Amino acid sequence: MPERARSAAVTAELPEQAAPPGTAGRILHAGLELFAEKGFSGTSIRDIGARAGINSATLYSHYRSKEHVLAALVLLGHQELHVRLQRALVRAQGGPGSQLAALVRAHVLAHAEYPLLALVANAEMHALGSDAAAPALALREQSWQLLLVVLDEGIRAGEFTATDPLLAAAAIVGMGRQVAHWYGPRQPYTPEQIADTFSGYALAIAGAAQHDRETT
Amino acid sequence: MPERARSAAVTAELPEQAAPPGTAGRILHAGLELFAEKGFSGTSIRDIGARAGINSATLYSHYRSKEHVLAALVLLGHQELHVRLQRALVRAQGGPGSQLAALVRAHVLAHAEYPLLALVANAEMHALGSDAAAPALALREQSWQLLLVVLDEGIRAGEFTATDPLLAAAAIVGMGRQVAHWYGPRQPYTPEQIADTFSGYALAIAGAAQHDRETT
DNA sequence: GTCTATACTAGGATAGAC
DNA sequence: GTCTATCCTAGTATAGAC
């Protein structure tokens, strides 16, 4: 599995209706591919123009700067994840076990279905100034809280035997985030398979009772 | 826990005796700090010189190029990890359970004790050409195999109930790697605490029998 | 909105004195 | 080994025509 590339993905897909139409959308796609492959600083405005099929100067009719292109992508990625997590939690019927499973499933699915977006949102956010990063950071904090509340509640209710929700959350988030780095079309799994398997791992980490793991 | 910075660490430590003495070592330290903070492409040769307390031109008396500085760091990081994993595995007395626990403990410890080195080794390798990356990639492949063999053997022996060693390994490696991003002096854990806790998580992921998890 | 042309800065790397 | 000075390329961004 080890490879040099940052991602095993090949197509740079953006969630439907999330990307603007026309040239602005093509710029976003181009930025996504290039930032994922070479990083923000390793990508020039001319690279983006060439990939999007426009002159580099045209970019400034749609975004104020290269940083604004990245900021749009980083925000979009965090929004998509947060919306999915919220929806998963609301739809989960049952106790903390099924809620945790639903959250992790959504988290992993988002990283497997949009690996480049997840990669850029996570690995390139450091290139944004603190103002540009703030909205995405706020969403990340909220997503983090969703997971933490479920873990806390499961421990309080005696359904999870884990004793340290912070470490459990860090482990669960870590294994999910890395999916963006290794999942690609050459892997013999569907995103759903990975999501379901990792949901089980998360329940194991949390120390959910065995019968819960099989019925969620 | 969410933060914009790539790492919560503050000191850029290198394993003892791994860094060369004198100016070459100061360049390596400077590169480590800057590559971790701003990425390879975001760091200029002049940045490195300033941080190391030398003129940027002096760098070329010690390294052939900026890429060679990164290559040295990436290789060093992978060597350190691989040596620790080998040592952990050899010292582990007992079956697959204690071997898995030892591997994960070593993996997590390395990422918590040298977070910046782990960060650069993992997140910046993509900036190396394939020739420069090859030695580190080979080590990574070997480290990966160590984990996979232990998981396979545990499953074969019936000690682990997990059915998919590849996904289990991906999850275990993922949660360990992320430690480099969030662990820092402001966390109320020692590296040992995290390593022990995550070892338990790995056993849970693998589906080790409960009594094994408590005795390893 | 899109292009050509261009201003201006910063970056990697080398030459040559000490 | 280290510095100063410099070459040359590539980078971000803007001006102005169409």
CSV table of C-alpha atoms (C1' of nucleotides) in Angstrom, one decimal:
chain,number,residue,atom,x,y,z
A,1,MET,CA,0.0,0.0,0.0
A,2,PRO,CA,2.8,2.5,0.7
A,3,GLU,CA,3.1,5.0,-2.2
A,4,ARG,CA,4.8,8.3,-2.7
A,5,ALA,CA,1.8,10.2,-4.0
A,6,ARG,CA,-0.3,12.0,-1.6
A,7,SER,CA,-3.5,10.3,-2.8
A,8,ALA,CA,-4.4,7.2,-4.7
A,9,ALA,CA,-7.4,8.9,-6.2
A,10,VAL,CA,-7.5,9.9,-9.9
A,11,THR,CA,-10.6,11.9,-10.4
A,12,ALA,CA,-11.1,15.2,-8.7
A,13,GLU,CA,-14.7,15.2,-7.9
A,14,LEU,CA,-16.6,17.8,-6.0
A,15,PRO,CA,-19.9,17.2,-4.4
A,16,GLU,CA,-22.8,18.0,-6.7
A,17,GLN,CA,-24.1,21.5,-6.6
A,18,ALA,CA,-21.3,22.5,-4.4
A,19,ALA,CA,-19.1,23.7,-7.3
A,20,PRO,CA,-20.1,26.9,-9.0
A,21,PRO,CA,-20.9,26.5,-12.7
A,22,GLY,CA,-18.7,27.6,-15.6
A,23,THR,CA,-15.2,28.9,-15.4
A,24,ALA,CA,-15.3,29.4,-11.6
A,25,GLY,CA,-16.1,25.7,-11.2
A,26,ARG,CA,-13.3,24.7,-13.6
A,27,ILE,CA,-10.9,26.7,-11.7
A,28,LEU,CA,-12.0,25.0,-8.5
A,29,HIS,CA,-11.6,21.6,-10.0
A,30,ALA,CA,-8.2,22.5,-11.4
A,31,GLY,CA,-7.1,23.9,-8.0
A,32,LEU,CA,-8.4,20.8,-6.3
A,33,GLU,CA,-6.3,18.5,-8.5
A,34,LEU,CA,-3.2,20.5,-8.3
A,35,PHE,CA,-3.3,21.4,-4.6
A,36,ALA,CA,-3.8,17.7,-3.9
A,37,GLU,CA,-0.9,16.7,-6.0
A,38,LYS,CA,1.7,19.4,-5.4
A,39,GLY,CA,0.4,21.4,-2.5
A,40,PHE,CA,-0.7,25.0,-2.4
A,41,SER,CA,2.8,26.5,-2.5
A,42,GLY,CA,3.9,24.0,-5.1
A,43,THR,CA,1.1,25.1,-7.5
A,44,SER,CA,1.4,28.2,-9.5
A,45,ILE,CA,-1.4,30.4,-10.8
A,46,ARG,CA,-0.2,29.5,-14.3
A,47,ASP,CA,-0.6,25.8,-13.5
A,48,ILE,CA,-4.2,26.3,-12.4
A,49,GLY,CA,-4.9,28.4,-15.6
A,50,ALA,CA,-3.5,25.7,-17.8
A,51,ARG,CA,-5.4,22.9,-16.1
A,52,ALA,CA,-8.6,24.9,-16.3
A,53,GLY,CA,-8.1,25.8,-19.9
A,54,ILE,CA,-7.8,29.6,-19.3
A,55,ASN,CA,-5.2,32.2,-19.2
A,56,SER,CA,-3.9,32.7,-15.7
A,57,ALA,CA,-5.0,36.3,-15.6
A,58,THR,CA,-8.6,35.2,-16.1
A,59,LEU,CA,-8.5,33.5,-12.7
A,60,TYR,CA,-8.6,37.0,-11.1
A,61,SER,CA,-12.0,37.7,-12.6
A,62,HIS,CA,-13.3,34.8,-10.4
A,63,TYR,CA,-11.2,34.7,-7.3
A,64,ARG,CA,-9.3,37.5,-5.7
A,65,SER,CA,-6.1,35.5,-5.2
A,66,LYS,CA,-4.7,32.0,-5.2
A,67,GLU,CA,-5.4,31.8,-1.5
A,68,HIS,CA,-9.1,32.5,-2.2
A,69,VAL,CA,-9.3,29.5,-4.4
A,70,LEU,CA,-7.8,27.3,-1.7
A,71,ALA,CA,-10.1,28.9,0.9
A,72,ALA,CA,-13.2,28.1,-1.2
A,73,LEU,CA,-12.0,24.4,-1.4
A,74,VAL,CA,-11.2,24.1,2.3
A,75,LEU,CA,-14.5,25.5,3.3
A,76,LEU,CA,-16.4,23.4,0.9
A,77,GLY,CA,-14.8,20.3,2.2
A,78,HIS,CA,-15.5,21.1,5.8
A,79,GLN,CA,-19.1,22.0,5.0
A,80,GLU,CA,-19.7,18.8,3.1
A,81,LEU,CA,-18.3,16.7,6.0
A,82,HIS,CA,-20.2,18.6,8.6
A,83,VAL,CA,-23.6,18.3,6.8
A,84,ARG,CA,-23.1,14.6,6.3
A,85,LEU,CA,-22.2,14.1,10.0
A,86,GLN,CA,-25.3,16.0,11.1
A,87,ARG,CA,-27.6,14.1,8.8
A,88,ALA,CA,-26.1,10.8,9.9
A,89,LEU,CA,-26.6,11.6,13.5
A,90,VAL,CA,-30.1,12.8,13.1
A,91,ARG,CA,-31.1,9.7,11.2
A,92,ALA,CA,-29.5,7.3,13.6
A,93,GLN,CA,-32.2,5.6,15.5
A,94,GLY,CA,-31.0,3.9,18.7
A,95,GLY,CA,-28.5,4.5,21.4
A,96,PRO,CA,-24.9,5.8,21.4
A,97,GLY,CA,-23.7,2.6,19.6
A,98,SER,CA,-25.8,3.2,16.5
A,99,GLN,CA,-25.0,7.0,16.6
A,100,LEU,CA,-21.3,6.3,16.8
A,101,ALA,CA,-21.5,3.9,13.9
A,102,ALA,CA,-23.5,6.4,11.8
A,103,LEU,CA,-21.0,9.2,12.5
A,104,VAL,CA,-18.0,7.1,11.6
A,105,ARG,CA,-19.7,5.7,8.5
A,106,ALA,CA,-20.4,9.2,7.3
A,107,HIS,CA,-16.9,10.3,8.1
A,108,VAL,CA,-15.3,7.5,6.3
A,109,LEU,CA,-17.7,7.7,3.3
A,110,ALA,CA,-16.9,11.4,2.8
A,111,HIS,CA,-13.2,10.7,2.8
A,112,ALA,CA,-13.5,7.8,0.4
A,113,GLU,CA,-15.9,9.4,-2.0
A,114,TYR,CA,-14.1,12.8,-2.1
A,115,PRO,CA,-10.5,11.9,-1.2
A,116,LEU,CA,-8.9,14.9,-3.0
A,117,LEU,CA,-11.3,17.3,-1.4
A,118,ALA,CA,-10.7,15.8,2.1
A,119,LEU,CA,-6.9,15.8,1.4
A,120,VAL,CA,-6.8,19.5,0.5
A,121,ALA,CA,-9.2,20.5,3.2
A,122,ASN,CA,-7.0,18.8,5.8
A,123,ALA,CA,-3.5,19.0,4.5
A,124,GLU,CA,-3.5,22.4,3.0
A,125,MET,CA,-5.4,24.4,5.5
A,126,HIS,CA,-2.2,25.5,7.1
A,127,ALA,CA,-1.5,27.6,4.0
A,128,LEU,CA,-4.4,29.8,4.7
A,129,GLY,CA,-4.1,32.9,6.9
A,130,SER,CA,-6.1,32.7,10.1
A,131,ASP,CA,-9.0,34.8,8.8
A,132,ALA,CA,-9.4,32.7,5.7
A,133,ALA,CA,-9.2,29.5,7.8
A,134,ALA,CA,-11.6,30.5,10.5
A,135,PRO,CA,-14.9,29.4,9.0
A,136,ALA,CA,-13.6,26.0,8.2
A,137,LEU,CA,-12.0,25.7,11.6
A,138,ALA,CA,-15.3,26.5,13.2
A,139,LEU,CA,-17.0,23.7,11.3
A,140,ARG,CA,-14.3,21.3,12.2
A,141,GLU,CA,-14.7,22.1,15.9
A,142,GLN,CA,-18.5,21.5,15.6
A,143,SER,CA,-17.9,18.2,13.9
A,144,TRP,CA,-15.4,17.2,16.6
A,145,GLN,CA,-18.0,18.0,19.2
A,146,LEU,CA,-20.6,15.8,17.6
A,147,LEU,CA,-18.3,12.8,18.0
A,148,LEU,CA,-17.2,13.7,21.4
A,149,VAL,CA,-20.8,14.2,22.7
A,150,VAL,CA,-21.7,10.7,21.4
A,151,LEU,CA,-18.7,9.2,23.0
A,152,ASP,CA,-19.3,10.9,26.3
A,153,GLU,CA,-22.9,9.9,26.3
A,154,GLY,CA,-22.1,6.3,25.6
A,155,ILE,CA,-19.6,6.2,28.4
A,156,ARG,CA,-22.0,7.9,30.8
A,157,ALA,CA,-24.8,5.4,29.9
A,158,GLY,CA,-22.5,2.5,30.4
A,159,GLU,CA,-22.7,1.4,26.8
A,160,PHE,CA,-19.1,2.1,26.0
A,161,THR,CA,-16.3,0.8,28.2
A,162,ALA,CA,-13.7,3.2,27.0
A,163,THR,CA,-12.4,5.5,29.7
A,164,ASP,CA,-10.9,8.3,27.7
A,165,PRO,CA,-13.2,9.8,25.1
A,166,LEU,CA,-10.6,12.3,23.8
A,167,LEU,CA,-8.1,9.6,22.9
A,168,ALA,CA,-10.8,7.4,21.5
A,169,ALA,CA,-12.0,10.3,19.3
A,170,ALA,CA,-8.5,11.1,18.2
A,171,ALA,CA,-8.0,7.5,17.1
A,172,ILE,CA,-11.3,7.3,15.3
A,173,VAL,CA,-10.8,10.5,13.5
A,174,GLY,CA,-7.2,9.6,12.6
A,175,MET,CA,-8.1,6.3,11.0
A,176,GLY,CA,-10.9,7.9,9.0
A,177,ARG,CA,-8.8,10.8,7.8
A,178,GLN,CA,-6.1,8.6,6.5
A,179,VAL,CA,-8.6,7.0,4.2
A,180,ALA,CA,-8.3,10.0,1.9
A,181,HIS,CA,-4.6,9.1,1.4
A,182,TRP,CA,-4.8,5.5,0.4
A,183,TYR,CA,-8.3,4.9,-1.0
A,184,GLY,CA,-8.5,4.9,-4.8
A,185,PRO,CA,-9.9,3.0,-7.7
A,186,ARG,CA,-7.2,0.3,-7.4
A,187,GLN,CA,-8.4,-0.7,-4.0
A,188,PRO,CA,-10.7,-3.8,-4.0
A,189,TYR,CA,-13.2,-2.2,-1.7
A,190,THR,CA,-16.2,0.0,-2.2
A,191,PRO,CA,-16.4,3.1,0.0
A,192,GLU,CA,-19.4,1.5,1.8
A,193,GLN,CA,-17.3,-1.6,2.7
A,194,ILE,CA,-14.6,0.5,4.2
A,195,ALA,CA,-17.2,2.7,6.0
A,196,ASP,CA,-18.9,-0.3,7.5
A,197,THR,CA,-15.7,-2.0,8.5
A,198,PHE,CA,-14.3,1.1,10.1
A,199,SER,CA,-17.6,1.7,11.9
A,200,GLY,CA,-17.0,-1.7,13.5
A,201,TYR,CA,-13.5,-0.6,14.5
A,202,ALA,CA,-14.8,2.5,16.1
A,203,LEU,CA,-17.3,0.6,18.2
A,204,ALA,CA,-14.4,-1.7,19.2
A,205,ILE,CA,-12.3,1.3,20.1
A,206,ALA,CA,-15.1,2.7,22.2
A,207,GLY,CA,-15.7,-0.6,23.8
A,208,ALA,CA,-19.3,-1.1,22.8
A,209,ALA,CA,-20.8,-4.4,23.8
A,210,GLN,CA,-20.3,-7.1,21.2
A,211,HIS,CA,-24.0,-7.5,20.4
A,212,ASP,CA,-24.3,-3.8,19.7
A,213,ARG,CA,-21.6,-4.1,17.1
A,214,GLU,CA,-23.5,-6.7,15.2
A,215,THR,CA,-26.9,-5.0,15.2
A,216,THR,CA,-25.9,-1.5,14.2
B,1,MET,CA,-8.5,19.8,19.5
B,2,PRO,CA,-8.9,21.2,15.9
B,3,GLU,CA,-6.3,23.7,15.0
B,4,ARG,CA,-5.0,25.3,11.9
B,5,ALA,CA,-1.4,24.5,12.4
B,6,ARG,CA,0.0,21.3,11.0
B,7,SER,CA,1.4,20.2,14.3
B,8,ALA,CA,0.9,21.0,17.9
B,9,ALA,CA,4.6,20.4,18.6
B,10,VAL,CA,6.9,23.2,19.4
B,11,THR,CA,10.4,21.7,19.5
B,12,ALA,CA,12.0,20.2,16.5
B,13,GLU,CA,13.8,17.3,17.9
B,14,LEU,CA,15.8,14.8,15.9
B,15,PRO,CA,16.7,11.4,17.3
B,16,GLU,CA,20.0,11.4,19.0
B,17,GLN,CA,23.0,10.7,16.9
B,18,ALA,CA,20.8,10.8,13.9
B,19,ALA,CA,21.6,14.4,13.1
B,20,PRO,CA,25.0,15.3,11.8
B,21,PRO,CA,27.1,17.6,14.0
B,22,GLY,CA,27.8,21.2,13.3
B,23,THR,CA,26.3,23.3,10.5
B,24,ALA,CA,24.9,20.4,8.6
B,25,GLY,CA,22.9,19.4,11.7
B,26,ARG,CA,21.6,23.0,12.2
B,27,ILE,CA,20.5,23.1,8.6
B,28,LEU,CA,18.6,19.8,9.2
B,29,HIS,CA,16.9,21.2,12.3
B,30,ALA,CA,16.0,24.4,10.5
B,31,GLY,CA,14.6,22.4,7.5
B,32,LEU,CA,12.6,20.2,9.9
B,33,GLU,CA,11.0,23.1,11.6
B,34,LEU,CA,10.2,25.0,8.4
B,35,PHE,CA,9.1,22.1,6.3
B,36,ALA,CA,6.8,21.1,9.1
B,37,GLU,CA,5.3,24.5,9.4
B,38,LYS,CA,5.1,25.8,5.8
B,39,GLY,CA,5.8,22.8,3.7
B,40,PHE,CA,8.7,22.1,1.3
B,41,SER,CA,7.5,24.5,-1.4
B,42,GLY,CA,6.5,27.1,1.1
B,43,THR,CA,10.0,27.2,2.5
B,44,SER,CA,12.8,29.1,0.8
B,45,ILE,CA,16.5,28.4,0.9
B,46,ARG,CA,16.8,31.8,2.5
B,47,ASP,CA,14.3,30.9,5.2
B,48,ILE,CA,16.4,27.8,6.1
B,49,GLY,CA,19.6,29.8,6.1
B,50,ALA,CA,18.1,32.5,8.4
B,51,ARG,CA,16.8,29.8,10.8
B,52,ALA,CA,20.1,28.0,10.8
B,53,GLY,CA,22.0,31.2,11.4
B,54,ILE,CA,24.0,31.0,8.1
B,55,ASN,CA,23.9,32.6,4.7
B,56,SER,CA,21.7,30.8,2.3
B,57,ALA,CA,24.6,30.1,0.0
B,58,THR,CA,26.4,28.2,2.7
B,59,LEU,CA,23.7,25.5,2.6
B,60,TYR,CA,25.2,24.3,-0.7
B,61,SER,CA,28.4,23.4,1.0
B,62,HIS,CA,26.5,20.8,3.0
B,63,TYR,CA,23.6,19.7,0.8
B,64,ARG,CA,23.4,19.7,-3.0
B,65,SER,CA,20.0,21.3,-3.1
B,66,LYS,CA,16.9,22.0,-1.0
B,67,GLU,CA,15.5,18.7,-2.1
B,68,HIS,CA,18.5,16.9,-0.6
B,69,VAL,CA,17.8,18.5,2.8
B,70,LEU,CA,14.2,17.1,2.6
B,71,ALA,CA,15.4,13.8,1.4
B,72,ALA,CA,17.8,13.5,4.4
B,73,LEU,CA,14.9,14.2,6.8
B,74,VAL,CA,12.4,11.9,5.1
B,75,LEU,CA,14.9,9.0,5.1
B,76,LEU,CA,15.9,9.7,8.7
B,77,GLY,CA,12.3,9.6,9.8
B,78,HIS,CA,11.6,6.4,8.1
B,79,GLN,CA,14.8,4.8,9.4
B,80,GLU,CA,14.0,5.7,12.9
B,81,LEU,CA,10.5,4.3,12.7
B,82,HIS,CA,11.6,1.1,11.1
B,83,VAL,CA,14.4,0.5,13.6
B,84,ARG,CA,11.9,1.0,16.4
B,85,LEU,CA,9.4,-1.4,14.9
B,86,GLN,CA,12.0,-4.1,14.3
B,87,ARG,CA,13.3,-3.8,17.9
B,88,ALA,CA,9.8,-3.8,19.3
B,89,LEU,CA,8.8,-7.0,17.4
B,90,VAL,CA,12.0,-8.8,18.4
B,91,ARG,CA,11.6,-8.0,22.0
B,92,ALA,CA,7.9,-8.9,22.2
B,93,GLN,CA,7.6,-12.2,23.9
B,94,GLY,CA,4.3,-14.0,23.4
B,95,GLY,CA,1.9,-14.5,20.6
B,96,PRO,CA,0.4,-12.2,17.9
B,97,GLY,CA,-1.4,-10.2,20.6
B,98,SER,CA,1.7,-9.0,22.3
B,99,GLN,CA,3.5,-8.5,19.0
B,100,LEU,CA,0.7,-6.3,17.7
B,101,ALA,CA,0.7,-4.4,20.9
B,102,ALA,CA,4.4,-3.9,20.7
B,103,LEU,CA,4.4,-2.7,17.1
B,104,VAL,CA,1.6,-0.2,17.7
B,105,ARG,CA,3.2,1.0,20.9
B,106,ALA,CA,6.5,1.7,19.0
B,107,HIS,CA,4.6,3.3,16.1
B,108,VAL,CA,2.7,5.7,18.3
B,109,LEU,CA,5.7,6.5,20.5
B,110,ALA,CA,7.7,7.4,17.5
B,111,HIS,CA,5.0,9.8,16.2
B,112,ALA,CA,4.5,11.3,19.7
B,113,GLU,CA,8.2,11.7,20.5
B,114,TYR,CA,9.2,13.1,17.1
B,115,PRO,CA,6.0,14.6,15.7
B,116,LEU,CA,7.7,17.1,13.4
B,117,LEU,CA,10.0,14.4,11.9
B,118,ALA,CA,7.0,12.1,11.4
B,119,LEU,CA,5.0,14.9,9.9
B,120,VAL,CA,7.7,15.9,7.4
B,121,ALA,CA,8.5,12.3,6.5
B,122,ASN,CA,4.9,11.5,5.7
B,123,ALA,CA,3.4,14.8,4.5
B,124,GLU,CA,6.3,16.1,2.5
B,125,MET,CA,7.6,13.0,0.8
B,126,HIS,CA,5.5,13.8,-2.2
B,127,ALA,CA,7.8,16.7,-2.9
B,128,LEU,CA,10.7,14.4,-3.6
B,129,GLY,CA,11.4,13.0,-7.0
B,130,SER,CA,11.0,9.2,-7.2
B,131,ASP,CA,14.7,8.5,-7.0
B,132,ALA,CA,15.1,10.6,-3.9
B,133,ALA,CA,12.0,9.0,-2.3
B,134,ALA,CA,12.9,5.4,-3.1
B,135,PRO,CA,15.0,4.5,0.0
B,136,ALA,CA,12.3,5.8,2.3
B,137,LEU,CA,9.6,4.2,0.4
B,138,ALA,CA,11.3,0.8,0.6
B,139,LEU,CA,11.6,1.2,4.4
B,140,ARG,CA,7.9,2.1,4.6
B,141,GLU,CA,7.0,-1.0,2.7
B,142,GLN,CA,9.0,-3.1,5.0
B,143,SER,CA,7.4,-1.5,8.1
B,144,TRP,CA,4.0,-2.1,6.5
B,145,GLN,CA,4.9,-5.8,6.0
B,146,LEU,CA,5.9,-6.2,9.7
B,147,LEU,CA,2.4,-5.2,10.7
B,148,LEU,CA,0.7,-7.2,8.0
B,149,VAL,CA,2.5,-10.4,8.9
B,150,VAL,CA,1.6,-10.1,12.6
B,151,LEU,CA,-2.1,-9.5,11.7
B,152,ASP,CA,-2.1,-12.4,9.2
B,153,GLU,CA,-0.5,-14.7,11.7
B,154,GLY,CA,-2.9,-13.7,14.5
B,155,ILE,CA,-5.9,-14.4,12.2
B,156,ARG,CA,-4.4,-17.7,11.0
B,157,ALA,CA,-3.8,-18.8,14.6
B,158,GLY,CA,-7.4,-17.8,15.6
B,159,GLU,CA,-6.2,-15.2,18.0
B,160,PHE,CA,-7.7,-12.3,16.1
B,161,THR,CA,-11.2,-12.4,14.9
B,162,ALA,CA,-10.7,-9.6,12.3
B,163,THR,CA,-11.4,-10.8,8.8
B,164,ASP,CA,-9.6,-8.2,6.7
B,165,PRO,CA,-6.0,-7.6,7.7
B,166,LEU,CA,-5.5,-4.9,5.1
B,167,LEU,CA,-8.3,-2.7,6.4
B,168,ALA,CA,-7.3,-3.4,10.0
B,169,ALA,CA,-3.7,-2.4,9.2
B,170,ALA,CA,-4.9,0.7,7.4
B,171,ALA,CA,-7.0,1.7,10.3
B,172,ILE,CA,-4.2,1.1,12.8
B,173,VAL,CA,-1.6,2.9,10.8
B,174,GLY,CA,-4.0,5.8,10.3
B,175,MET,CA,-4.7,6.4,13.9
B,176,GLY,CA,-1.0,6.3,14.7
B,177,ARG,CA,0.1,8.6,12.0
B,178,GLN,CA,-2.4,11.3,13.0
B,179,VAL,CA,-0.8,11.5,16.4
B,180,ALA,CA,2.0,13.5,14.9
B,181,HIS,CA,-0.6,16.2,14.0
B,182,TRP,CA,-2.3,16.7,17.3
B,183,TYR,CA,0.2,15.6,20.0
B,184,GLY,CA,2.1,18.4,21.6
B,185,PRO,CA,3.1,19.7,25.0
B,186,ARG,CA,-0.3,21.1,25.7
B,187,GLN,CA,-1.9,17.6,25.7
B,188,PRO,CA,-2.4,16.1,29.1
B,189,TYR,CA,-0.9,12.8,28.1
B,190,THR,CA,2.6,11.4,28.0
B,191,PRO,CA,3.6,9.6,24.8
B,192,GLU,CA,3.6,6.4,26.8
B,193,GLN,CA,0.0,6.9,27.8
B,194,ILE,CA,-1.1,7.4,24.2
B,195,ALA,CA,1.0,4.5,23.0
B,196,ASP,CA,-0.5,2.1,25.6
B,197,THR,CA,-4.1,3.3,24.9
B,198,PHE,CA,-3.7,3.0,21.2
B,199,SER,CA,-2.2,-0.4,21.6
B,200,GLY,CA,-5.4,-1.4,23.2
B,201,TYR,CA,-7.4,0.1,20.4
B,202,ALA,CA,-5.3,-1.9,17.9
B,203,LEU,CA,-6.0,-5.1,19.7
B,204,ALA,CA,-9.7,-4.2,19.7
B,205,ILE,CA,-9.6,-3.5,16.0
B,206,ALA,CA,-7.9,-6.8,15.4
B,207,GLY,CA,-10.4,-8.5,17.5
B,208,ALA,CA,-8.0,-10.0,20.0
B,209,ALA,CA,-9.6,-11.9,22.9
B,210,GLN,CA,-10.4,-9.7,25.8
B,211,HIS,CA,-8.0,-11.4,28.2
B,212,ASP,CA,-5.1,-10.8,25.8
B,213,ARG,CA,-5.7,-7.1,25.8
B,214,GLU,CA,-5.3,-6.9,29.5
B,215,THR,CA,-2.2,-9.0,29.8
B,216,THR,CA,-0.1,-7.5,27.0
C,1,DG,C1',-15.1,37.6,-19.2
C,2,DT,C1',-11.0,36.7,-21.5
C,3,DC,C1',-6.9,37.7,-23.6
C,4,DT,C1',-1.8,39.9,-24.2
C,5,DA,C1',1.6,42.2,-22.2
C,6,DT,C1',4.1,43.5,-18.4
C,7,DA,C1',5.5,45.1,-13.7
C,8,DC,C1',7.6,43.6,-9.9
C,9,DT,C1',9.1,40.2,-6.4
C,10,DA,C1',11.0,36.2,-4.7
C,11,DG,C1',13.2,31.9,-5.5
C,12,DG,C1',17.1,28.3,-6.5
C,13,DA,C1',21.5,28.1,-7.4
C,14,DT,C1',26.5,29.6,-8.7
C,15,DA,C1',31.0,32.5,-8.8
C,16,DG,C1',34.6,34.0,-6.5
C,17,DA,C1',36.7,36.5,-2.5
C,18,DC,C1',38.2,35.6,2.2
D,1,DG,C1',33.4,26.6,5.2
D,2,DT,C1',31.4,31.0,4.9
D,3,DC,C1',30.4,35.1,3.0
D,4,DT,C1',28.8,38.9,-0.8
D,5,DA,C1',27.2,39.5,-5.1
D,6,DT,C1',24.8,38.1,-8.9
D,7,DC,C1',22.4,35.3,-12.6
D,8,DC,C1',18.3,33.7,-14.2
D,9,DT,C1',13.9,31.7,-13.8
D,10,DA,C1',9.5,31.6,-12.1
D,11,DG,C1',6.0,33.5,-9.3
D,12,DT,C1',1.8,36.7,-8.2
D,13,DA,C1',-0.7,40.1,-9.7
D,14,DT,C1',-2.3,44.2,-12.6
D,15,DA,C1',-3.3,47.2,-16.8
D,16,DG,C1',-5.6,47.7,-20.7
D,17,DA,C1',-7.4,46.1,-25.3
D,18,DC,C1',-11.1,43.3,-27.3
